[in-house]
Amino acid sequence: MCPCLPQRGKMAAWGGLKRSAWLAPSPCRLSSGLPVNIGVLFVPQQEAWVVERMGKFHRILEPGLNFLIPLLDRIRYVQSLKEIVINVPEQSAVTLDNVTLQIDGVLYLRVMDPYKASYGVEDPEYAVTQLAQTTMRSELGKLSLDRVFRERESLNANIVDAINQASDYWGIRCLRYEIKDIHVPPRVKESMQMQVEAERRKRAMVLESEGTRESAINVAEGQKQAQILASEAEKAEQINKAAGEANAVLVKARAKAEAIQLLAAALAQQHGSAAASLSVAEQYVSAFSKLAKDSNTLLLPANAGDVTSMVAQVSVARGTPSLEVPPAREDPQPPPVDMLKAEETSSS
């Protein structure tokens, strides 16, 4: 007779294998570890009691009040229908890029079929744990080290799917699997740290270069806009200046046209030509008086002193009759030409 614990819900040893409280006792265990059939039994909630009648499966007792036949019926297994948490021991696995990792995990499962859990497998906990470890090693062998850290969720989902496919015959369903710790060799950890630092330096340099580029682009764009605005301002200034000069020319032309019209009207009046000839003579005398003030070199016509001939030439060019100079009156003063000659001689 093999030893066992006296009450249900505690750990028991049989055949050198570890069994949890939810696992039904093996056939060699003493009946004292199971509920005793007294005819009237009360089954707790979230538990399933497997009953055998004369060594053969009879039925599964539901939570609540149940009646059995003493001596004929025997409670053979007690299965817990609650969610069970199992720690998967740490194990070594090799990734796709030949890096050895130490990984452990946590497995969450539930008994869905008490009959299969009792008669389908000898030790459900041990079977599920071994299946989780082998599936984890096979899934890690498909991934590189970098992808192991990035795809932990997909790795957990793949392990759960693989466990559920194999545990359907055991009446157990795996709800979740979570990887707790991933231990990397020290050298690999150092190389990963160096890679992270290099990646950070790279990103810093890229960000700095992008900032320099953006700054240069902004400066060039600012200079471009400044040149455009300066050219537009210069263009507007030239346009305004040209418009002002054009308006000034128009104003001068209108003023000159009005002066010419007034002059023509004045010439059309009586003695207008004589007045015009007199004005020309006065301008000639005034211009002649300013000769030789800026330079000593002069070019004069042969008849520079003949005011009458000069006035006649201007009158012919203007298309008006020549000025008839009235007879000279006896004047004790010398003529204007002689005065100019005298002023020229005195200046020389």
Short mmCIF file of C-alpha atoms in Angstrom, two decimals:
data_model
loop_
_atom_site.label_atom_id
_atom_site.label_comp_id
_atom_site.label_asym_id
_atom_site.label_seq_id
_atom_site.Cartn_x
_atom_site.Cartn_y
_atom_site.Cartn_z
CA MET A 1 0.00 0.00 0.00
CA CYS A 2 1.45 3.31 -1.02
CA PRO A 3 1.30 6.27 1.40
CA CYS A 4 -0.98 9.23 0.78
CA LEU A 5 -2.29 12.25 2.66
CA PRO A 6 -5.40 11.75 4.74
CA GLN A 7 -7.56 14.52 3.28
CA ARG A 8 -8.53 15.72 -0.17
CA GLY A 9 -7.12 18.97 -1.51
CA LYS A 10 -3.50 18.37 -0.46
CA MET A 11 -0.50 17.10 -2.40
CA ALA A 12 0.12 13.34 -2.62
CA ALA A 13 2.95 11.22 -3.96
CA TRP A 14 2.54 8.17 -6.14
CA GLY A 15 5.02 6.60 -8.51
CA GLY A 16 7.49 9.47 -7.88
CA LEU A 17 5.23 12.02 -9.71
CA LYS A 18 3.89 15.26 -8.25
CA ARG A 19 0.14 15.64 -8.20
CA SER A 20 -1.96 18.70 -7.27
CA ALA A 21 -5.16 18.83 -5.25
CA TRP A 22 -7.42 19.07 -8.32
CA LEU A 23 -6.04 15.80 -9.70
CA ALA A 24 -8.01 12.71 -8.70
CA PRO A 25 -6.14 10.09 -6.66
CA SER A 26 -4.78 7.05 -8.43
CA PRO A 27 -6.27 3.58 -7.95
CA CYS A 28 -3.61 2.62 -5.39
CA ARG A 29 -4.55 5.45 -3.04
CA LEU A 30 -6.52 4.76 0.06
CA SER A 31 -10.20 5.49 -0.02
CA SER A 32 -9.80 7.70 3.04
CA GLY A 33 -8.52 10.49 0.75
CA LEU A 34 -11.87 10.62 -1.09
CA PRO A 35 -15.40 11.38 0.11
CA VAL A 36 -17.02 8.35 1.71
CA ASN A 37 -20.25 7.15 0.20
CA ILE A 38 -22.87 7.29 2.93
CA GLY A 39 -25.81 7.38 0.52
CA VAL A 40 -26.46 11.12 0.76
CA LEU A 41 -23.72 13.45 -0.50
CA PHE A 42 -23.43 17.20 -0.92
CA VAL A 43 -21.13 18.17 -3.83
CA PRO A 44 -19.51 21.67 -3.55
CA GLN A 45 -19.86 24.24 -6.30
CA GLN A 46 -17.31 24.10 -9.16
CA GLU A 47 -16.44 20.48 -8.43
CA ALA A 48 -17.24 17.27 -10.30
CA TRP A 49 -17.24 13.90 -8.54
CA VAL A 50 -16.70 10.88 -10.76
CA VAL A 51 -18.63 7.86 -9.48
CA GLU A 52 -17.89 4.23 -10.34
CA ARG A 53 -20.33 1.41 -9.73
CA MET A 54 -18.67 -1.91 -9.14
CA GLY A 55 -15.43 -0.63 -10.72
CA LYS A 56 -17.07 0.82 -13.84
CA PHE A 57 -17.83 4.44 -14.62
CA HIS A 58 -21.37 5.23 -13.57
CA ARG A 59 -21.95 9.01 -13.57
CA ILE A 60 -20.66 12.42 -12.57
CA LEU A 61 -22.23 14.09 -9.58
CA GLU A 62 -23.37 17.69 -10.06
CA PRO A 63 -23.04 20.35 -7.34
CA GLY A 64 -25.73 20.02 -4.71
CA LEU A 65 -27.59 17.07 -3.21
CA ASN A 66 -26.88 13.62 -4.64
CA PHE A 67 -27.89 10.07 -3.65
CA LEU A 68 -25.70 6.98 -4.08
CA ILE A 69 -25.95 3.31 -3.19
CA PRO A 70 -23.49 2.45 -0.47
CA LEU A 71 -21.00 -0.34 -1.13
CA LEU A 72 -21.90 -0.45 -4.85
CA ASP A 73 -21.10 3.15 -5.77
CA ARG A 74 -17.69 4.64 -5.08
CA ILE A 75 -16.38 8.19 -5.64
CA ARG A 76 -13.31 7.54 -7.73
CA TYR A 77 -12.13 11.01 -8.86
CA VAL A 78 -12.74 14.57 -7.73
CA GLN A 79 -12.11 17.20 -10.43
CA SER A 80 -12.02 20.96 -9.82
CA LEU A 81 -13.76 23.02 -12.50
CA LYS A 82 -12.04 26.27 -11.48
CA GLU A 83 -9.31 27.92 -13.51
CA ILE A 84 -5.99 26.39 -12.55
CA VAL A 85 -2.61 28.14 -12.63
CA ILE A 86 0.50 26.07 -13.32
CA ASN A 87 4.05 27.41 -13.26
CA VAL A 88 6.04 26.10 -16.20
CA PRO A 89 9.61 25.46 -15.00
CA GLU A 90 12.51 27.35 -16.51
CA GLN A 91 13.99 25.68 -19.56
CA SER A 92 16.59 26.41 -22.24
CA ALA A 93 15.65 27.04 -25.86
CA VAL A 94 17.66 27.92 -28.96
CA THR A 95 16.43 30.64 -31.29
CA LEU A 96 16.68 30.74 -35.05
CA ASP A 97 19.97 32.69 -34.89
CA ASN A 98 21.52 30.14 -32.45
CA VAL A 99 21.12 32.10 -29.21
CA THR A 100 20.40 30.05 -26.09
CA LEU A 101 17.67 31.50 -23.87
CA GLN A 102 16.34 30.55 -20.46
CA ILE A 103 12.54 30.96 -20.44
CA ASP A 104 9.81 30.18 -17.94
CA GLY A 105 6.10 30.81 -18.06
CA VAL A 106 2.67 30.54 -16.46
CA LEU A 107 -0.10 28.33 -17.81
CA TYR A 108 -3.82 28.92 -17.15
CA LEU A 109 -6.14 26.01 -17.86
CA ARG A 110 -9.51 24.58 -16.90
CA VAL A 111 -11.08 21.11 -16.83
CA MET A 112 -13.86 21.11 -19.42
CA ASP A 113 -14.73 17.38 -19.38
CA PRO A 114 -14.26 15.60 -16.01
CA TYR A 115 -14.64 12.16 -17.64
CA LYS A 116 -11.77 12.73 -20.10
CA ALA A 117 -9.66 14.39 -17.43
CA SER A 118 -10.09 11.32 -15.21
CA TYR A 119 -9.74 8.53 -17.77
CA GLY A 120 -7.97 10.20 -20.71
CA VAL A 121 -4.58 10.87 -19.13
CA GLU A 122 -2.80 9.63 -16.03
CA ASP A 123 -1.38 12.98 -14.85
CA PRO A 124 -2.98 16.00 -16.60
CA GLU A 125 -0.76 18.57 -14.90
CA TYR A 126 2.44 16.84 -15.82
CA ALA A 127 1.23 16.19 -19.38
CA VAL A 128 0.20 19.82 -19.97
CA THR A 129 3.44 21.13 -18.46
CA GLN A 130 5.58 18.93 -20.69
CA LEU A 131 3.49 19.86 -23.71
CA ALA A 132 3.90 23.58 -22.92
CA GLN A 133 7.68 23.22 -22.63
CA THR A 134 8.10 21.30 -25.87
CA THR A 135 5.79 23.68 -27.74
CA MET A 136 7.70 26.67 -26.38
CA ARG A 137 11.01 25.25 -27.59
CA SER A 138 9.61 24.51 -31.04
CA GLU A 139 8.07 27.97 -31.39
CA LEU A 140 11.25 29.73 -30.22
CA GLY A 141 13.27 27.80 -32.77
CA LYS A 142 11.26 29.52 -35.53
CA LEU A 143 12.08 33.05 -34.37
CA SER A 144 15.23 35.11 -34.16
CA LEU A 145 16.27 36.82 -30.93
CA ASP A 146 14.92 40.22 -31.94
CA ARG A 147 11.58 38.78 -32.97
CA VAL A 148 11.25 36.89 -29.67
CA PHE A 149 11.09 40.20 -27.80
CA ARG A 150 8.83 41.85 -30.38
CA GLU A 151 6.37 39.00 -30.88
CA ARG A 152 5.74 37.72 -27.38
CA GLU A 153 1.97 37.99 -27.81
CA SER A 154 1.95 35.96 -31.03
CA LEU A 155 4.33 33.44 -29.41
CA ASN A 156 1.95 33.00 -26.46
CA ALA A 157 -1.02 32.59 -28.80
CA ASN A 158 0.80 29.93 -30.85
CA ILE A 159 1.67 27.96 -27.69
CA VAL A 160 -1.97 28.09 -26.52
CA ASP A 161 -3.23 26.83 -29.90
CA ALA A 162 -0.73 23.95 -29.91
CA ILE A 163 -1.66 22.91 -26.35
CA ASN A 164 -5.40 23.02 -27.09
CA GLN A 165 -5.02 20.83 -30.16
CA ALA A 166 -3.31 18.11 -28.09
CA SER A 167 -5.36 18.47 -24.90
CA ASP A 168 -8.80 17.99 -26.45
CA TYR A 169 -8.58 14.26 -25.67
CA TRP A 170 -7.73 15.05 -22.04
CA GLY A 171 -10.80 17.18 -21.36
CA ILE A 172 -8.60 20.19 -20.57
CA ARG A 173 -8.59 23.56 -22.26
CA CYS A 174 -5.68 26.00 -22.07
CA LEU A 175 -6.97 29.55 -21.59
CA ARG A 176 -3.75 31.57 -21.57
CA TYR A 177 -0.02 31.18 -21.58
CA GLU A 178 2.29 33.97 -20.50
CA ILE A 179 6.07 34.10 -20.71
CA LYS A 180 7.38 35.42 -17.39
CA ASP A 181 11.12 35.88 -17.78
CA ILE A 182 13.56 35.63 -20.68
CA HIS A 183 17.17 35.30 -19.57
CA VAL A 184 19.81 36.11 -22.17
CA PRO A 185 23.51 35.14 -21.91
CA PRO A 186 25.74 37.95 -20.57
CA ARG A 187 27.68 38.43 -23.81
CA VAL A 188 24.52 38.56 -25.85
CA LYS A 189 23.11 41.07 -23.39
CA GLU A 190 26.22 43.26 -23.77
CA SER A 191 25.99 43.11 -27.56
CA MET A 192 22.30 44.01 -27.38
CA GLN A 193 23.13 46.96 -25.15
CA MET A 194 25.78 48.12 -27.59
CA GLN A 195 23.30 47.72 -30.44
CA VAL A 196 20.73 49.79 -28.57
CA GLU A 197 23.29 52.52 -27.88
CA ALA A 198 24.39 52.52 -31.53
CA GLU A 199 20.78 52.73 -32.63
CA ARG A 200 20.17 55.65 -30.30
CA ARG A 201 23.28 57.45 -31.55
CA LYS A 202 22.13 56.82 -35.10
CA ARG A 203 18.71 58.25 -34.39
CA ALA A 204 20.29 61.25 -32.65
CA MET A 205 22.53 61.91 -35.67
CA VAL A 206 19.60 61.49 -38.04
CA LEU A 207 17.51 63.90 -36.01
CA GLU A 208 20.40 66.38 -35.86
CA SER A 209 20.95 66.17 -39.63
CA GLU A 210 17.24 66.59 -40.24
CA GLY A 211 17.24 69.62 -37.98
CA THR A 212 20.22 71.09 -39.85
CA ARG A 213 18.50 70.44 -43.16
CA GLU A 214 15.27 72.01 -41.98
CA SER A 215 17.20 75.01 -40.66
CA ALA A 216 19.04 75.45 -43.98
CA ILE A 217 15.77 75.11 -45.88
CA ASN A 218 14.12 77.69 -43.66
CA VAL A 219 17.04 80.12 -44.05
CA ALA A 220 17.05 79.66 -47.85
CA GLU A 221 13.29 80.06 -47.97
CA GLY A 222 13.56 83.22 -45.90
CA GLN A 223 16.24 84.66 -48.16
CA LYS A 224 14.16 83.76 -51.19
CA GLN A 225 11.10 85.48 -49.77
CA ALA A 226 13.23 88.48 -48.79
CA GLN A 227 14.64 88.77 -52.34
CA ILE A 228 11.17 88.40 -53.81
CA LEU A 229 9.80 91.09 -51.53
CA ALA A 230 12.80 93.36 -52.24
CA SER A 231 12.39 92.90 -56.01
CA GLU A 232 8.67 93.56 -55.72
CA ALA A 233 9.38 96.67 -53.66
CA GLU A 234 11.97 97.84 -56.19
CA LYS A 235 9.53 97.12 -59.01
CA ALA A 236 6.81 99.07 -57.28
CA GLU A 237 9.26 101.92 -56.62
CA GLN A 238 10.33 102.00 -60.28
CA ILE A 239 6.70 101.89 -61.39
CA ASN A 240 5.82 104.72 -59.04
CA LYS A 241 8.88 106.69 -60.12
CA ALA A 242 8.11 106.14 -63.80
CA ALA A 243 4.49 107.11 -63.21
CA GLY A 244 5.62 110.24 -61.42
CA GLU A 245 8.07 111.13 -64.19
CA ALA A 246 5.39 110.46 -66.81
CA ASN A 247 2.92 112.64 -64.91
CA ALA A 248 5.60 115.34 -64.63
CA VAL A 249 6.33 115.14 -68.36
CA LEU A 250 2.60 115.32 -69.10
CA VAL A 251 2.21 118.30 -66.77
CA LYS A 252 5.21 120.02 -68.35
CA ALA A 253 3.91 119.23 -71.83
CA ARG A 254 0.46 120.59 -70.96
CA ALA A 255 2.04 123.68 -69.43
CA LYS A 256 4.25 124.14 -72.49
CA ALA A 257 1.28 123.57 -74.79
CA GLU A 258 -0.74 126.14 -72.90
CA ALA A 259 2.22 128.54 -73.00
CA ILE A 260 2.57 127.98 -76.75
CA GLN A 261 -1.16 128.53 -77.18
CA LEU A 262 -0.98 131.71 -75.15
CA LEU A 263 2.10 132.78 -77.09
CA ALA A 264 0.39 132.03 -80.39
CA ALA A 265 -2.65 133.97 -79.27
CA ALA A 266 -0.42 136.84 -78.24
CA LEU A 267 1.45 136.76 -81.57
CA ALA A 268 -1.85 136.81 -83.42
CA GLN A 269 -2.72 140.10 -81.81
CA GLN A 270 -1.60 143.46 -83.13
CA HIS A 271 2.13 144.17 -82.77
CA GLY A 272 2.59 140.60 -81.47
CA SER A 273 5.48 139.89 -83.84
CA ALA A 274 7.27 143.00 -82.73
CA ALA A 275 6.91 141.97 -79.11
CA ALA A 276 8.23 138.50 -79.92
CA SER A 277 11.21 139.96 -81.79
CA LEU A 278 11.91 142.24 -78.85
CA SER A 279 11.82 139.30 -76.46
CA VAL A 280 14.22 137.35 -78.70
CA ALA A 281 16.54 140.31 -78.83
CA GLU A 282 16.52 140.64 -75.06
CA GLN A 283 17.29 136.92 -74.63
CA TYR A 284 20.10 137.23 -77.18
CA VAL A 285 21.64 140.15 -75.38
CA SER A 286 21.32 138.36 -72.03
CA ALA A 287 22.99 135.21 -73.38
CA PHE A 288 25.69 137.25 -75.09
CA SER A 289 26.50 138.97 -71.80
CA LYS A 290 27.25 135.57 -70.19
CA LEU A 291 29.90 134.56 -72.74
CA ALA A 292 33.43 133.88 -71.62
CA LYS A 293 32.45 133.51 -67.95
CA ASP A 294 33.05 129.76 -67.71
CA SER A 295 35.78 129.32 -70.35
CA ASN A 296 38.20 131.44 -72.39
CA THR A 297 37.60 129.50 -75.61
CA LEU A 298 34.65 130.79 -77.64
CA LEU A 299 33.16 130.05 -81.05
CA LEU A 300 31.13 132.98 -82.28
CA PRO A 301 29.43 133.56 -85.62
CA ALA A 302 30.84 136.24 -87.86
CA ASN A 303 27.86 138.53 -87.29
CA ALA A 304 27.59 137.96 -83.58
CA GLY A 305 27.17 141.68 -83.02
CA ASP A 306 24.35 142.06 -85.54
CA VAL A 307 21.27 141.65 -83.40
CA THR A 308 18.93 142.57 -86.22
CA SER A 309 20.12 139.73 -88.48
CA MET A 310 19.89 137.22 -85.62
CA VAL A 311 16.33 138.30 -84.84
CA ALA A 312 15.47 138.06 -88.53
CA GLN A 313 16.81 134.47 -88.65
CA VAL A 314 14.71 133.51 -85.63
CA SER A 315 11.66 135.10 -87.22
CA VAL A 316 12.19 133.18 -90.45
CA ALA A 317 12.59 129.90 -88.54
CA ARG A 318 9.36 130.65 -86.66
CA GLY A 319 7.52 131.55 -89.84
CA THR A 320 6.68 135.11 -88.74
CA PRO A 321 7.53 138.28 -90.61
CA SER A 322 10.87 139.76 -89.77
CA LEU A 323 11.06 142.49 -87.30
CA GLU A 324 11.23 145.93 -88.81
CA VAL A 325 13.54 147.79 -86.64
CA PRO A 326 12.29 151.35 -86.19
CA PRO A 327 14.62 154.15 -87.14
CA ALA A 328 17.22 154.76 -84.58
CA ARG A 329 16.73 157.75 -82.44
CA GLU A 330 19.51 159.97 -81.57
CA ASP A 331 20.67 158.69 -78.28
CA PRO A 332 23.82 159.84 -76.65
CA GLN A 333 24.35 156.23 -75.32
CA PRO A 334 26.31 153.74 -77.46
CA PRO A 335 24.45 150.82 -79.09
CA PRO A 336 24.23 147.56 -77.19
CA VAL A 337 26.74 145.77 -79.45
CA ASP A 338 29.39 148.34 -78.73
CA MET A 339 28.70 147.94 -75.04
CA LEU A 340 29.15 144.17 -75.28
CA LYS A 341 32.40 144.57 -77.17
CA ALA A 342 33.57 147.02 -74.55
CA GLU A 343 32.66 144.56 -71.76
CA GLU A 344 34.44 141.76 -73.61
CA THR A 345 37.57 143.85 -74.05
CA SER A 346 37.58 144.84 -70.40
CA SER A 347 37.14 141.22 -69.26
CA SER A 348 39.98 140.01 -71.48
#
